[in-house]
Short mmCIF file of C-alpha atoms in Angstrom, two decimals:
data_model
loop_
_atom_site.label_atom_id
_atom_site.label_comp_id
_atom_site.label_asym_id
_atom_site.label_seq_id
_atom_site.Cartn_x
_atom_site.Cartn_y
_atom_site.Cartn_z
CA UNK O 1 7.51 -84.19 -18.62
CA UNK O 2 8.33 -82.15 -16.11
CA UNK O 3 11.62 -81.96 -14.23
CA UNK O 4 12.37 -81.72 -10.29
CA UNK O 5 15.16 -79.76 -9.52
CA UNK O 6 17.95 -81.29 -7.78
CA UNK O 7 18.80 -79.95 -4.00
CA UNK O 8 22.10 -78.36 -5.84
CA UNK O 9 20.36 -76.66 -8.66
CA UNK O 10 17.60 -75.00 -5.72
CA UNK O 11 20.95 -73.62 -4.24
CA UNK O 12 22.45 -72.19 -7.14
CA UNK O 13 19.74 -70.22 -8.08
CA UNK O 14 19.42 -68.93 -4.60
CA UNK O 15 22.92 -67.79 -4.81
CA UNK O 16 22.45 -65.94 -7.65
CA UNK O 17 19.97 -64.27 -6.47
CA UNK O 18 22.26 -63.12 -3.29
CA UNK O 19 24.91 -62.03 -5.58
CA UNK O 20 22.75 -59.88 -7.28
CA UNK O 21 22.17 -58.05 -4.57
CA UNK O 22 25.63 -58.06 -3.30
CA UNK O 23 26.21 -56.56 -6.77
CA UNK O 24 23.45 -54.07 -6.53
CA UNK O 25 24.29 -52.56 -3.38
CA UNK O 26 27.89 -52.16 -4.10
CA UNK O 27 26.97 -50.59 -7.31
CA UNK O 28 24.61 -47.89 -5.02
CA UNK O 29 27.24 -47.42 -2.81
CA UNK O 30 30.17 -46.58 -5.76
CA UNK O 31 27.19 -44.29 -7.80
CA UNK O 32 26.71 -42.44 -4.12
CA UNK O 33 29.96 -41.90 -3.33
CA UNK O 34 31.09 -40.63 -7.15
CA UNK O 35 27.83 -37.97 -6.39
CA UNK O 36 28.87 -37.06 -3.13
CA UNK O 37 32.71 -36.42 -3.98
CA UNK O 38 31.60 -34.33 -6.92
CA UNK O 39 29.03 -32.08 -5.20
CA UNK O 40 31.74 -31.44 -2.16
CA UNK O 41 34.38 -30.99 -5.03
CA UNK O 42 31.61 -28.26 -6.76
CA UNK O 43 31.25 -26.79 -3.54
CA UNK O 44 35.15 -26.23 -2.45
CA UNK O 45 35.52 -25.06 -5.70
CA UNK O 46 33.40 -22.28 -5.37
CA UNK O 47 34.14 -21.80 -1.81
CA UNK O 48 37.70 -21.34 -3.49
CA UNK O 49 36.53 -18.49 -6.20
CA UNK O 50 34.80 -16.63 -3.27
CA UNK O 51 37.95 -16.31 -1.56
CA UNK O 52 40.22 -15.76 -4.83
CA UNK O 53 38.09 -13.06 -5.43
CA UNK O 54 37.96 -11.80 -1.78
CA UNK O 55 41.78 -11.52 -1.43
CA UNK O 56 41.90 -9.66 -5.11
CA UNK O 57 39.85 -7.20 -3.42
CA UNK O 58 41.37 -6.64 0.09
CA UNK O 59 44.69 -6.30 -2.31
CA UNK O 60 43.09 -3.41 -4.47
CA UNK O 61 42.10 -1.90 -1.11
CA UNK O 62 45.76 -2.22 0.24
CA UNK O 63 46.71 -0.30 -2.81
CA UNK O 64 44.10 2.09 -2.74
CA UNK O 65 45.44 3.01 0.86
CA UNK O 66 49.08 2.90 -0.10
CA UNK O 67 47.99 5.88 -2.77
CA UNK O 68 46.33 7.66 -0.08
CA UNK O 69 49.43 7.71 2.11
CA UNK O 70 51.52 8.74 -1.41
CA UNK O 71 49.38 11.61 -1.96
CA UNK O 72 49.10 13.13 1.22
CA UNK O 73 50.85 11.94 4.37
CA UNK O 74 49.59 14.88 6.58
CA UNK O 75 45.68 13.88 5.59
CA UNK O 76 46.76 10.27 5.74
CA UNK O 77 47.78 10.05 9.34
CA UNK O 78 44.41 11.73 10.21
CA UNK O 79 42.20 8.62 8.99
CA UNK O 80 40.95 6.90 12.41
CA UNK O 81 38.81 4.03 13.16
CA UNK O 82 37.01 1.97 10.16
CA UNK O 83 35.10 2.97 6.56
CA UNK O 84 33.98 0.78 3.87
CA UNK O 85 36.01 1.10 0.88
CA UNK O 86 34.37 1.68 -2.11
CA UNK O 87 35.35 0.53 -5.86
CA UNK O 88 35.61 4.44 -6.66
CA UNK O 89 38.24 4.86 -3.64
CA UNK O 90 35.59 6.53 -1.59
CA UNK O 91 36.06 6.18 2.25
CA UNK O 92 33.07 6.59 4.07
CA UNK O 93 32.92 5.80 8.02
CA UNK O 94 31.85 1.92 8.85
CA UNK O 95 28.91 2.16 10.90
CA UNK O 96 27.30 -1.57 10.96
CA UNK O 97 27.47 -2.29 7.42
CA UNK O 98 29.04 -0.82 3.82
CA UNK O 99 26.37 0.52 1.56
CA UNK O 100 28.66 0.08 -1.48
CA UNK O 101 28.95 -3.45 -1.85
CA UNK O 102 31.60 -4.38 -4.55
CA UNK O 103 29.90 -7.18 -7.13
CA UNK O 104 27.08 -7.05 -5.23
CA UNK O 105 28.12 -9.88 -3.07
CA UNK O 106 31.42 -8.18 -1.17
CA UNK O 107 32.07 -5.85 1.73
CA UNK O 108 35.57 -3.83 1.98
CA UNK O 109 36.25 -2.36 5.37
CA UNK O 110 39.58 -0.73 6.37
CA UNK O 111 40.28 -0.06 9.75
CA UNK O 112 43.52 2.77 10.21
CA UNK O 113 45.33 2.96 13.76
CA UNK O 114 47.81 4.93 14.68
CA UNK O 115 51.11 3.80 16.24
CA UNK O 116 52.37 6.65 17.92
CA UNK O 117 55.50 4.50 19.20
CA UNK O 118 56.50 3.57 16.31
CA UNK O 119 55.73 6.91 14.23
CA UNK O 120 53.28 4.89 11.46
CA UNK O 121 49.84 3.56 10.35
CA UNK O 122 48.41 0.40 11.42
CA UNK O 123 46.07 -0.61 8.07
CA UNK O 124 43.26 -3.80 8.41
CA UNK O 125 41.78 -4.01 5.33
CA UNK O 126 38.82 -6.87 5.91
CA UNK O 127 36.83 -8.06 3.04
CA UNK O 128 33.25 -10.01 4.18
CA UNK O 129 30.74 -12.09 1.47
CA UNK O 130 28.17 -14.24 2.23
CA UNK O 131 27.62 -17.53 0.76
CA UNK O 132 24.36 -19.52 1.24
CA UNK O 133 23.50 -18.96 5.36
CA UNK O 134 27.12 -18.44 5.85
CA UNK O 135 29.10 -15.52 6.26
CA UNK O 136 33.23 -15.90 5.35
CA UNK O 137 35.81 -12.95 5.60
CA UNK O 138 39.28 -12.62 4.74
CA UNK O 139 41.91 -10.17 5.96
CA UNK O 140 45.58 -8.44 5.20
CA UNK O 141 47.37 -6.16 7.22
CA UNK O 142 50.20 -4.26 7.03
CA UNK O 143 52.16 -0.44 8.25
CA UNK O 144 52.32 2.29 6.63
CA UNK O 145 54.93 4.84 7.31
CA UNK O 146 55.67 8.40 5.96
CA UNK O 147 58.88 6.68 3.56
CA UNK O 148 59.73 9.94 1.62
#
């Protein structure tokens, strides 16, 4: 014998069904959002090595630079306009881009400029990478003076 199903019963199974997809879509939208977070998280992390690396190397150059003014001030002062800054301490003049790239990924250029008010060295030392179809720099600057 076969049963009808009450008006109620029809209803509850219909709500089921709804909160199974109420269910469903809030478990897509938590799974999406857990993806999401940890790509962007992947990606600032990286974005964050780039740049820890980046600033290592525009320090090395500052101290590269500071060894050039210790050895000899009177060569020192002469340095004038910008050169790509090797990892062997080689200056050679900037003209659109360095040859030496340092990990194969960065580009060191220093850029000297005399302050003849002030009697001392004006020293940008800018370090460039790219990074997918993006290009990122980052930059210190200081004076050097003739201290001895």
């Amino acid at each position: 014998m076969i049963k009808k199903r009450t008006h109620r019963q029809r209803l509850s199974a219909g709500q089921s069904l709804i909160e199974m997809l109420v269910v469903l879509a809030m478990v897509t939208v938590l799974v999406t959002s857990i993806v999401v977070s940890s790509t962007v998280s992947l990606r600032n992390q990286q974005s964050s090595s780039f740049r820890d690396q980046a600033l290592k190397y525009a320090q090395q150059g500052m101290e590269i630079v500071r060894s050039l003014r210790d050895t000899d001030w009177d060569t020192f002062v002469v340095y004038s306009g910008k050169y790509c800054l090797g990892a062997d301490s080689t200056l050679i003049p900037f003209v659109d881009t360095c040859v030496t790239l340092l990990d194969n990924t960065y580009q060191r250029v220093v850029e000297f400029s005399w302050d003849v008010v002030n009697e001392r060295m004006a020293v940008g030392m800018v370090v460039s990478w790219n990074a997918g179809s993006k290009s990122y720099s980052t930059t210190l600057d200081t004076y050097y003076t003739n201290w001895r």
